[in-house]
Every structure is written in C-alpha cells, then in structure tokens.
Short mmCIF file of C-alpha atoms in Angstrom, two decimals:
data_model
loop_
_atom_site.label_atom_id
_atom_site.label_comp_id
_atom_site.label_asym_id
_atom_site.label_seq_id
_atom_site.Cartn_x
_atom_site.Cartn_y
_atom_site.Cartn_z
CA MET A 1 18.97 26.06 -34.85
CA LYS A 2 15.68 24.80 -33.42
CA ASN A 3 16.14 22.19 -30.65
CA LEU A 4 14.89 18.72 -31.51
CA TYR A 5 12.98 16.86 -28.85
CA LEU A 6 12.86 13.16 -28.89
CA PRO A 7 10.87 10.77 -26.82
CA ILE A 8 12.20 7.95 -24.65
CA THR A 9 9.34 5.61 -24.02
CA VAL A 10 8.70 2.65 -21.84
CA ASP A 11 5.49 1.21 -23.29
CA HIS A 12 4.89 -1.10 -20.30
CA ILE A 13 6.44 -0.91 -16.91
CA ALA A 14 7.66 -4.27 -15.99
CA ARG A 15 6.91 -6.07 -12.55
CA VAL A 16 4.16 -3.70 -11.37
CA GLU A 17 0.49 -4.47 -11.11
CA GLY A 18 -1.53 -2.98 -14.10
CA LYS A 19 -0.73 -1.29 -17.19
CA GLY A 20 1.38 1.90 -17.23
CA GLY A 21 4.12 3.47 -19.14
CA VAL A 22 6.75 6.25 -18.98
CA GLU A 23 7.39 8.93 -21.57
CA ILE A 24 10.38 11.12 -21.25
CA ILE A 25 10.83 13.90 -23.76
CA VAL A 26 14.44 15.07 -23.93
CA GLY A 27 16.45 17.49 -26.12
CA ASP A 28 19.95 18.89 -26.24
CA ASP A 29 18.92 21.35 -23.56
CA GLY A 30 17.53 18.78 -21.22
CA VAL A 31 14.37 17.21 -20.23
CA LYS A 32 11.23 18.97 -21.55
CA GLU A 33 8.45 16.68 -20.13
CA VAL A 34 7.99 13.39 -18.17
CA ARG A 35 4.68 11.64 -18.17
CA LEU A 36 3.49 8.60 -16.40
CA ASN A 37 0.92 7.24 -18.90
CA ILE A 38 -1.63 5.20 -17.00
CA ILE A 39 -3.47 3.54 -19.61
CA GLU A 40 -5.73 1.01 -17.79
CA GLY A 41 -9.26 1.55 -18.93
CA PRO A 42 -11.70 3.43 -16.89
CA ARG A 43 -13.14 1.46 -14.02
CA PHE A 44 -16.54 2.24 -12.53
CA PHE A 45 -16.03 0.32 -9.32
CA GLU A 46 -17.83 3.05 -7.34
CA ALA A 47 -20.66 3.54 -9.72
CA ILE A 48 -21.56 -0.12 -10.21
CA THR A 49 -22.42 -0.35 -6.41
CA ILE A 50 -24.72 2.55 -6.30
CA GLY A 51 -28.14 1.29 -5.52
CA LYS A 52 -27.01 -2.08 -4.45
CA LYS A 53 -27.89 -3.53 -1.02
CA LEU A 54 -25.16 -2.82 1.42
CA ASP A 55 -23.95 -6.31 1.92
CA GLU A 56 -23.91 -6.87 -1.81
CA ALA A 57 -21.81 -3.81 -2.42
CA LEU A 58 -19.39 -5.03 0.42
CA ALA A 59 -18.87 -8.13 -1.66
CA VAL A 60 -17.94 -6.16 -4.75
CA TYR A 61 -15.25 -3.81 -3.12
CA PRO A 62 -12.57 -6.57 -2.45
CA ARG A 63 -12.71 -7.57 -6.16
CA ILE A 64 -11.16 -4.21 -6.94
CA CYS A 65 -7.71 -5.73 -6.41
CA SER A 66 -6.50 -9.15 -5.82
CA PHE A 67 -3.31 -7.87 -4.47
CA CYS A 68 -4.98 -5.90 -1.66
CA SER A 69 -8.39 -7.48 -1.66
CA ALA A 70 -8.41 -7.80 2.25
CA ALA A 71 -7.41 -4.14 2.55
CA HIS A 72 -10.38 -3.24 0.38
CA LYS A 73 -12.67 -5.43 2.13
CA LEU A 74 -11.87 -4.31 5.72
CA THR A 75 -11.70 -0.76 4.82
CA ALA A 76 -15.11 -0.96 3.14
CA VAL A 77 -16.67 -2.76 5.94
CA GLU A 78 -15.47 -0.24 8.45
CA ALA A 79 -16.72 2.69 6.28
CA ALA A 80 -20.10 0.95 6.17
CA GLU A 81 -20.21 0.18 9.90
CA LYS A 82 -19.45 3.85 10.53
CA ALA A 83 -22.25 4.88 8.23
CA ILE A 84 -24.81 2.78 10.14
CA GLY A 85 -23.55 3.59 13.63
CA PHE A 86 -21.96 0.21 14.49
CA GLU A 87 -18.62 -0.21 16.42
CA PRO A 88 -17.19 -3.76 16.46
CA ARG A 89 -15.82 -5.31 19.89
CA GLU A 90 -12.07 -4.88 20.53
CA GLU A 91 -11.42 -8.49 20.03
CA ILE A 92 -13.16 -8.50 16.64
CA GLN A 93 -11.20 -5.48 15.60
CA ALA A 94 -7.98 -7.13 16.77
CA LEU A 95 -8.62 -10.29 14.54
CA ARG A 96 -9.66 -8.05 11.61
CA GLU A 97 -6.20 -6.29 12.02
CA VAL A 98 -4.63 -9.78 11.85
CA LEU A 99 -6.23 -10.44 8.69
CA TYR A 100 -5.07 -7.12 7.38
CA ILE A 101 -1.52 -7.97 8.56
CA GLY A 102 -1.76 -11.04 6.38
CA ASP A 103 -2.26 -8.96 3.39
CA MET A 104 0.65 -6.75 4.50
CA ILE A 105 3.08 -9.64 4.93
CA GLU A 106 2.11 -11.23 1.47
CA SER A 107 2.28 -8.01 -0.33
CA HIS A 108 5.52 -6.63 1.06
CA ALA A 109 7.29 -10.04 0.37
CA LEU A 110 6.20 -10.36 -3.14
CA HIS A 111 7.11 -6.71 -3.82
CA LEU A 112 10.50 -6.80 -2.31
CA TYR A 113 11.76 -10.14 -3.52
CA LEU A 114 10.06 -10.60 -6.77
CA LEU A 115 9.52 -7.08 -8.11
CA VAL A 116 12.40 -5.04 -6.67
CA LEU A 117 15.32 -7.46 -5.86
CA PRO A 118 15.84 -8.55 -9.44
CA ASP A 119 16.86 -4.88 -10.41
CA TYR A 120 19.60 -5.01 -7.97
CA LEU A 121 20.99 -8.41 -8.89
CA GLY A 122 20.84 -7.75 -12.53
CA TYR A 123 17.90 -10.10 -13.50
CA SER A 124 15.01 -9.26 -15.73
CA ASN A 125 12.56 -11.50 -13.82
CA PRO A 126 12.66 -13.34 -10.53
CA LEU A 127 12.44 -16.88 -12.17
CA LYS A 128 15.96 -16.35 -13.47
CA MET A 129 17.18 -15.91 -9.94
CA VAL A 130 15.95 -19.41 -8.69
CA ASN A 131 19.36 -21.23 -9.14
CA GLU A 132 21.66 -18.68 -7.76
CA TYR A 133 19.38 -17.25 -5.07
CA LYS A 134 17.37 -20.19 -3.78
CA LYS A 135 17.42 -18.84 -0.15
CA GLU A 136 15.92 -15.51 -1.00
CA ILE A 137 13.29 -17.08 -3.17
CA GLY A 138 12.46 -19.41 -0.64
CA ILE A 139 12.13 -16.75 2.06
CA ALA A 140 9.84 -14.95 -0.48
CA LEU A 141 7.60 -17.77 -0.86
CA ASP A 142 7.50 -18.72 2.81
CA LEU A 143 6.37 -15.11 3.76
CA LYS A 144 4.01 -14.88 0.92
CA ASN A 145 2.42 -18.29 1.85
CA LEU A 146 2.29 -17.29 5.45
CA GLY A 147 0.38 -14.10 4.74
CA SER A 148 -1.93 -15.91 2.21
CA TRP A 149 -2.73 -18.67 4.87
CA MET A 150 -3.54 -15.97 7.39
CA MET A 151 -6.08 -14.45 5.14
CA ASP A 152 -7.51 -17.85 4.15
CA GLU A 153 -7.93 -18.68 7.80
CA LEU A 154 -9.66 -15.40 8.86
CA GLY A 155 -11.01 -14.26 5.55
CA ALA A 156 -12.28 -17.84 4.33
CA ARG A 157 -10.20 -17.43 1.13
CA ALA A 158 -6.95 -15.91 0.32
CA ILE A 159 -8.29 -13.40 -2.11
CA HIS A 160 -11.73 -11.52 -2.26
CA GLN A 161 -12.46 -12.43 1.33
CA GLU A 162 -16.12 -13.01 2.22
CA ASN A 163 -15.71 -13.83 5.95
CA VAL A 164 -15.64 -10.24 7.11
CA VAL A 165 -19.24 -9.05 7.52
CA LEU A 166 -21.06 -6.19 9.07
CA GLY A 167 -20.84 -6.89 12.78
CA GLY A 168 -17.86 -9.13 12.76
CA PHE A 169 -16.99 -12.38 11.05
CA GLY A 170 -19.15 -14.97 9.47
CA LYS A 171 -17.07 -17.59 11.49
CA LEU A 172 -13.81 -17.65 13.36
CA PRO A 173 -10.97 -20.09 13.40
CA ASP A 174 -10.81 -22.29 16.32
CA LYS A 175 -8.41 -21.67 19.22
CA ALA A 176 -5.79 -24.18 18.06
CA THR A 177 -5.65 -22.53 14.61
CA LEU A 178 -4.84 -19.20 16.17
CA GLU A 179 -2.16 -20.85 18.37
CA THR A 180 -0.75 -22.34 15.14
CA MET A 181 -0.78 -18.92 13.59
CA LYS A 182 1.28 -17.47 16.29
CA LYS A 183 3.81 -20.28 16.04
CA ARG A 184 4.16 -19.74 12.29
CA LEU A 185 4.52 -16.03 12.83
CA SER A 186 7.36 -16.55 15.37
CA GLU A 187 9.10 -18.93 12.91
CA ALA A 188 8.74 -16.26 10.26
CA LEU A 189 10.34 -13.43 12.36
CA PRO A 190 14.05 -14.43 11.41
CA LYS A 191 13.12 -14.49 7.74
CA ALA A 192 11.66 -10.96 8.15
CA GLU A 193 14.80 -9.76 9.92
CA TYR A 194 16.92 -11.23 7.10
CA THR A 195 14.94 -9.34 4.62
CA PHE A 196 15.61 -6.07 6.49
CA GLU A 197 19.27 -6.62 6.73
CA LEU A 198 19.44 -7.53 3.00
CA PHE A 199 17.68 -4.51 1.85
CA ALA A 200 19.46 -2.30 4.09
CA LYS A 201 22.62 -3.02 1.78
CA LEU A 202 20.93 -1.97 -1.40
CA GLU A 203 21.54 1.48 -3.04
CA GLN A 204 19.11 4.28 -2.49
CA TYR A 205 19.74 6.53 -5.64
CA GLU A 206 21.02 10.08 -4.80
CA GLU A 207 19.49 11.49 -7.96
CA VAL A 208 16.16 11.48 -6.41
CA GLU A 209 17.06 12.77 -3.18
CA GLY A 210 14.95 15.90 -2.07
CA PRO A 211 12.07 17.06 0.14
CA ILE A 212 8.96 14.94 0.12
CA ILE A 213 5.62 15.51 1.82
CA HIS A 214 4.53 12.41 3.58
CA MET A 215 1.04 11.39 4.60
CA ALA A 216 -0.01 8.52 6.79
CA VAL A 217 -3.05 7.40 8.67
CA LYS A 218 -2.57 8.48 12.38
CA PRO A 219 -2.95 5.01 14.34
CA ARG A 220 -5.50 4.65 17.03
CA GLY A 221 -3.75 4.22 20.44
CA ASP A 222 -0.20 4.27 21.08
CA VAL A 223 1.29 1.78 18.71
CA TYR A 224 2.17 1.74 15.09
CA GLY A 225 -0.88 0.38 13.08
CA ILE A 226 -3.17 0.12 10.17
CA TYR A 227 -6.48 1.80 11.38
CA GLY A 228 -7.09 5.48 12.24
CA ASP A 229 -9.44 8.34 12.23
CA ALA A 230 -6.96 11.20 11.20
CA ILE A 231 -4.24 11.85 8.65
CA SER A 232 -0.84 12.90 9.74
CA VAL A 233 1.36 15.04 7.50
CA SER A 234 5.03 15.33 7.70
CA ASP A 235 5.02 19.13 7.92
CA GLY A 236 3.13 18.82 11.40
CA PHE A 237 -0.32 19.27 10.16
CA GLU A 238 -3.18 16.75 10.89
CA PHE A 239 -6.64 16.39 9.94
CA PRO A 240 -9.78 14.21 10.56
CA SER A 241 -10.26 11.52 7.89
CA GLU A 242 -13.72 13.01 6.99
CA ASP A 243 -11.87 16.09 5.55
CA TYR A 244 -9.76 14.12 3.11
CA LYS A 245 -11.31 15.75 -0.07
CA MET A 246 -10.23 19.17 1.47
CA HIS A 247 -6.50 18.18 1.77
CA MET A 248 -5.95 15.32 -0.69
CA VAL A 249 -7.29 16.88 -3.84
CA GLU A 250 -7.59 15.08 -6.93
CA ARG A 251 -7.19 16.45 -10.48
CA VAL A 252 -7.67 14.99 -13.90
CA VAL A 253 -4.50 14.98 -16.04
CA GLU A 254 -4.65 14.68 -19.76
CA HIS A 255 -2.09 11.85 -20.15
CA SER A 256 -3.52 9.43 -17.66
CA PHE A 257 -6.87 7.59 -16.80
CA ALA A 258 -5.84 7.82 -13.11
CA LYS A 259 -6.18 11.33 -11.51
CA HIS A 260 -3.24 12.95 -9.65
CA SER A 261 -3.53 14.14 -6.02
CA PHE A 262 -2.06 17.26 -4.44
CA TYR A 263 -1.77 18.23 -0.72
CA ASN A 264 -4.07 21.19 -0.14
CA GLY A 265 -4.49 21.26 -3.93
CA GLU A 266 -0.88 22.43 -4.41
CA LYS A 267 1.79 20.01 -3.73
CA PRO A 268 2.39 16.37 -4.59
CA PHE A 269 2.79 14.00 -1.68
CA MET A 270 3.81 10.36 -0.89
CA THR A 271 2.25 7.77 1.06
CA GLY A 272 3.28 4.30 1.80
CA ALA A 273 5.63 2.48 4.18
CA ILE A 274 8.25 5.14 4.34
CA SER A 275 5.52 7.68 4.91
CA ARG A 276 4.21 5.42 7.84
CA VAL A 277 7.71 5.33 9.26
CA VAL A 278 8.52 9.11 8.89
CA ASN A 279 5.18 10.09 10.55
CA HIS A 280 4.91 7.34 13.18
CA ALA A 281 8.31 5.71 13.84
CA ASP A 282 7.88 6.68 17.58
CA LYS A 283 5.04 4.17 17.75
CA LEU A 284 7.09 1.22 16.78
CA TYR A 285 8.26 -1.30 19.34
CA GLY A 286 10.11 -4.61 19.82
CA ARG A 287 12.63 -5.75 17.29
CA ALA A 288 11.43 -3.21 14.71
CA LYS A 289 11.94 -0.51 16.89
CA GLU A 290 15.63 -1.69 17.55
CA LEU A 291 16.26 -2.05 13.64
CA TYR A 292 14.83 1.49 13.20
CA GLU A 293 17.06 3.04 15.73
CA SER A 294 20.18 1.38 14.23
CA HIS A 295 19.34 2.08 10.63
CA ARG A 296 17.52 5.32 10.82
CA ASP A 297 19.89 7.16 8.60
CA LEU A 298 18.80 4.68 5.89
CA LEU A 299 15.14 5.27 6.51
CA ARG A 300 15.23 8.80 5.44
CA PRO A 301 12.34 10.83 4.34
CA THR A 302 13.97 12.39 1.48
CA ASN A 303 14.44 9.42 -0.92
CA PRO A 304 11.47 7.26 -2.40
CA PHE A 305 13.94 4.20 -2.55
CA ALA A 306 13.74 4.20 1.26
CA ASN A 307 10.19 2.81 0.72
CA ASN A 308 11.67 -0.61 0.04
CA LEU A 309 13.59 -0.75 3.21
CA ALA A 310 10.57 0.59 5.06
CA GLN A 311 8.50 -2.29 3.75
CA ALA A 312 11.25 -4.76 5.06
CA LEU A 313 11.04 -2.94 8.50
CA GLU A 314 7.27 -3.51 8.54
CA LEU A 315 7.69 -7.26 7.81
CA VAL A 316 9.37 -7.37 11.13
CA TYR A 317 7.01 -5.16 12.86
CA PHE A 318 3.75 -6.54 11.66
CA THR A 319 4.98 -10.13 12.22
CA GLU A 320 5.41 -9.18 15.95
CA ARG A 321 2.26 -7.17 15.96
CA ALA A 322 0.02 -9.96 14.75
CA ILE A 323 1.34 -12.15 17.59
CA ASP A 324 0.28 -9.67 20.24
CA LEU A 325 -3.10 -9.07 18.52
CA ILE A 326 -3.80 -12.78 18.54
CA ASP A 327 -2.99 -12.87 22.37
CA GLU A 328 -5.39 -10.04 22.81
CA ALA A 329 -7.98 -11.94 21.30
CA LEU A 330 -7.34 -15.30 22.88
CA ALA A 331 -7.31 -13.51 26.27
CA LYS A 332 -11.14 -12.97 25.62
CA TRP A 333 -11.73 -16.49 24.34
CA PRO A 334 -14.41 -17.86 23.45
CA ILE A 335 -15.37 -15.01 21.09
CA ALA A 336 -18.83 -14.63 19.50
CA PRO A 337 -18.02 -14.06 15.80
CA ARG A 338 -20.64 -11.58 15.06
CA GLU A 339 -23.05 -9.14 16.63
CA GLY A 340 -26.47 -8.22 15.10
CA VAL A 341 -26.49 -4.92 13.27
CA GLU A 342 -29.26 -2.51 12.37
CA VAL A 343 -28.70 -1.04 8.92
CA LYS A 344 -29.57 2.65 9.25
CA ASP A 345 -29.06 5.60 7.17
CA GLY A 346 -25.83 7.33 7.50
CA PHE A 347 -22.38 8.42 6.02
CA GLY A 348 -19.06 6.97 6.99
CA VAL A 349 -15.40 7.43 5.99
CA SER A 350 -12.70 4.79 6.76
CA THR A 351 -9.02 5.61 6.26
CA THR A 352 -6.64 2.51 6.69
CA GLU A 353 -2.96 1.93 5.78
CA ALA A 354 -2.96 -0.68 2.83
CA PRO A 355 0.46 -2.02 1.97
CA ARG A 356 1.07 0.78 -0.56
CA GLY A 357 -0.40 3.68 1.66
CA ILE A 358 -3.63 5.41 2.59
CA LEU A 359 -6.75 3.80 1.28
CA VAL A 360 -9.95 5.98 1.57
CA TYR A 361 -13.49 4.73 1.45
CA ALA A 362 -16.41 7.00 1.90
CA LEU A 363 -19.96 5.51 1.80
CA GLU A 364 -23.40 6.74 2.16
CA VAL A 365 -26.21 4.34 3.06
CA LYS A 366 -29.85 5.16 2.56
CA ASP A 367 -32.80 2.72 2.91
CA GLY A 368 -30.17 -0.29 3.26
CA ARG A 369 -28.51 0.39 -0.17
CA VAL A 370 -25.31 2.48 -1.11
CA SER A 371 -26.21 5.87 -2.35
CA TYR A 372 -22.72 7.35 -2.51
CA ALA A 373 -19.31 5.77 -2.78
CA ASP A 374 -15.79 7.32 -3.22
CA ILE A 375 -12.70 5.17 -3.01
CA ILE A 376 -9.19 6.39 -3.42
CA THR A 377 -6.22 4.20 -3.41
CA PRO A 378 -2.63 4.83 -2.56
CA THR A 379 -1.32 4.69 -6.11
CA ALA A 380 -3.83 7.35 -6.96
CA PHE A 381 -2.36 9.47 -4.29
CA ASN A 382 1.20 8.79 -5.21
CA LEU A 383 1.16 9.33 -8.90
CA ALA A 384 1.95 13.02 -8.96
CA MET A 385 4.91 12.51 -6.66
CA MET A 386 6.03 9.45 -8.53
CA GLU A 387 6.25 11.66 -11.76
CA VAL A 388 8.29 14.19 -10.00
CA HIS A 389 10.90 11.57 -9.01
CA VAL A 390 11.01 10.05 -12.56
CA ARG A 391 11.85 13.57 -13.83
CA MET A 392 14.51 14.00 -11.16
CA MET A 393 16.11 10.69 -12.36
CA ALA A 394 15.70 11.71 -16.00
CA GLU A 395 17.38 15.04 -15.35
CA LYS A 396 20.47 13.44 -14.13
CA HIS A 397 20.62 10.72 -16.89
CA TYR A 398 19.20 12.09 -20.10
CA ASN A 399 22.48 11.92 -21.74
CA ASP A 400 23.02 8.42 -21.03
CA ASP A 401 22.22 5.37 -23.00
CA PRO A 402 18.43 5.59 -23.42
CA GLU A 403 18.15 1.97 -22.17
CA ARG A 404 19.87 2.83 -18.84
CA LEU A 405 17.48 5.80 -18.41
CA LYS A 406 14.57 3.54 -18.89
CA TYR A 407 15.95 1.04 -16.54
CA LEU A 408 16.41 3.68 -13.82
CA ALA A 409 12.94 5.23 -14.48
CA GLU A 410 11.29 1.84 -14.00
CA MET A 411 13.12 1.39 -10.77
CA VAL A 412 11.79 4.73 -9.49
CA VAL A 413 8.28 3.60 -10.24
CA ARG A 414 8.59 0.11 -8.66
CA ALA A 415 10.05 1.71 -5.53
CA TYR A 416 6.42 3.04 -5.00
CA ASP A 417 5.05 -0.53 -5.29
CA PRO A 418 2.21 0.85 -7.42
CA CYS A 419 -1.11 -1.00 -8.10
CA ILE A 420 -2.15 0.81 -11.20
CA SER A 421 -5.47 -0.88 -11.91
CA CYS A 422 -6.75 0.24 -8.51
CA SER A 423 -5.63 3.91 -9.19
CA VAL A 424 -8.20 4.30 -12.15
CA HIS A 425 -11.43 5.31 -10.66
CA VAL A 426 -14.01 7.13 -12.56
CA ALA A 427 -17.33 7.98 -11.23
CA ARG A 428 -20.25 10.44 -12.16
CA LEU A 429 -21.99 10.84 -8.78
#
C-alpha cells in the first residue's frame, strides 16, 4: 500500500517579526519534508540605494527594520566610513556602541518576556499574562523603555535614528544626560539579573539537541562586544569580514523569498546570542562573567533554546558594559560631536553583532554615491539551521496531536528570535 503523506501547516508563525510559516509533511513512515515558508514579498532595499548620495542612502538603511534600526544605521555608517577611509575617535565609537546597546537591551527584553515567555507559562499572547505576572511584564517594559530612551537620546529618535552621521554624531546629549543614563542602567541591573535567573529555570528541549556550527563577530580588543573585523567559527576557524561571501554562502531555495546560508557552502550554521557566548565567553566580565561560570552547563552550544538564556545573560552584560563605555566617553569630556570627512571612492565591509546575530553591510562609494550594496541580516544566516531544528523536533513528535507539533515547531523558530522582513533581500547588481 502506498504511503500517504499529509501536511501539518502553520500559516503564520505567531510572535515573530514578519510573515512566515512552517510546513511539515508527514506519513506513516515519518517526516518527509520540513519547510520554513518565508512569504514576505521581495524587498529591494539594496537596489533602491544604488546611485543615491551616500548620506541619503545612510538615511534609508535604518528603515529596513524598526526592531533593529540602530543596528542597521550604525553598521551602514561604519561600512561607509571604511569605504571612504575615515576612522572615528575612540570616544565617538564608545558612544555609538552605547546607542547600539540600547537597541540590544530593548530587543532582548521584548523577545524574552513578550515573545518567548508566554509559551512557557501557557499563554497565547503576553496581554493575557498581565494580571498574574505583573512583575514580569513590568520588568519587560522597564527594560524596553530604558533601551528606547537610550536610542532616543543618542540617536535623536527611538527608531530610524538620524543622529549618527559620517564623522560622528549630529549632536551629543549633555553630560548630565549621560550621568542620568548611567544611573538608570545601574538601577536596571537587578532587573536584568532577575531575567537571567528566570530564564535559567525554563526547559531547553532535548529533541533538538545536537551539533551546531556557531559564528560570531570577533570583538575588537579584549572584551565581549558588538564591533569587529573578523568572524569567529566554533570549529576554530577565523576569517576577515571582507571574506564573508567566501565562507557564508547564500543560496536561493524554492520555498522561500529569503535565501539560505551555508558555512563554506556546505553546512548550515547559527548566529545570535548563544553563538556570541560560545565563541567569546572568555571576554565576558563583571556580573555576567559570574553568571556564565555558575550556569555554563545551561549555556550549551548544542541547543537552540539556549539562545534565550544567552540573551538574558547579555542583558546583564550589556547593561554593565554601557556604564563603562559612558565612563570612557566622560573621561574625555567635552567631546566634539563630529569631524569633517572627505567622501572619497572606496569599498568597505562592516560586520557587527545585531541582537539576532551577525549583520553584514558591504558598500562601494563612487563619485559620492553608492555604487554597490550588499546587506545580509542574522535571520538570513539562520534560516537553514532553523529549518534543521524544526525538522528534529518534528521527527520526535510527528505521531503526536498535530496542534502539539505546531506549538513546538513555533517555539523552535521563536528561540532564534527571527526578524523575517529583514531576511528577504533581492538585488540584481
């Protein structure tokens, strides 16, 4: 008798950014196929900037994503500055990283409390948690608001920041505002620690346990951070950021408007908070280092659900790190917000760690205009590995109630904290 295959379908994955679905084809003999159907329409956010003046293009890039607009702005500006041969002063770079950390704090808080936690507490959405979990919702909003305020003060708005410009900032907050920022960060630290302890108690499903190749930007200097000029791989390999196309190879897949990415063109890989921890935990310091040492068995490299706990660890780390970066800037106060720049022809690549993982910008400038652009986001890097983990979960539960399988498949996807709209980039260059 011929085996009958039936689809188990999630048309719209809940509590993620963008439009994506899961299709699991199962039969009596097991799982035949698993597809993450990314059905966001093609977005030509590279192509629309070709021929634009450089400063005009830099105003477009943060509009790729409202979740990570600061990450896009700062990475684009660094790629542009590399292209024209400009390097910002240390204190300007420190304050740019504080702005980036605001994005990190807001994004991690929203993901952990409002997108992930409802799964573990049995709620379909975070609004239903309010009465019973007022403390947790309050912490989520406090951390989210802190990150948003930091971006507002340094970026001149909470989303689509315009204040970061070639050569520095359009303006800087005054010294009193930066002192207030330090105070608010110090007050937030216990809330970040509470978040870590909470997520350390949550299950990491053994069904998806297995080897994972992790990639992360190698931080500049001796401390865990966001900016770097090389990519570290968990197998011990390392390559310069400019070689990203050689080792992070994108392929078109028929069921998705977003491409899939493969390490050296062969193996899927993961990027994100857990990948940063796997590759660079030795660069942590302060309270985050202590928490890592006491919970390292839970921050394991073999389970995508560890990404949630790694994000909670980063809430602690980046809260402390922002305080130190502000101190570095204040030590050189007063600071000129901007230096003059000469827009010359050139090519630059910037790799930074967005909340969801490696973000790549490659820009070529000619006659003051963008002549080439390539932007690859963390979710575009993660989709192939994500599909592997959904399949692993399906292979353990395909005989269960289909609704249970759908629920678990969505949890796997949410552990990656995907930003689906950003992952769809189509350009003919």
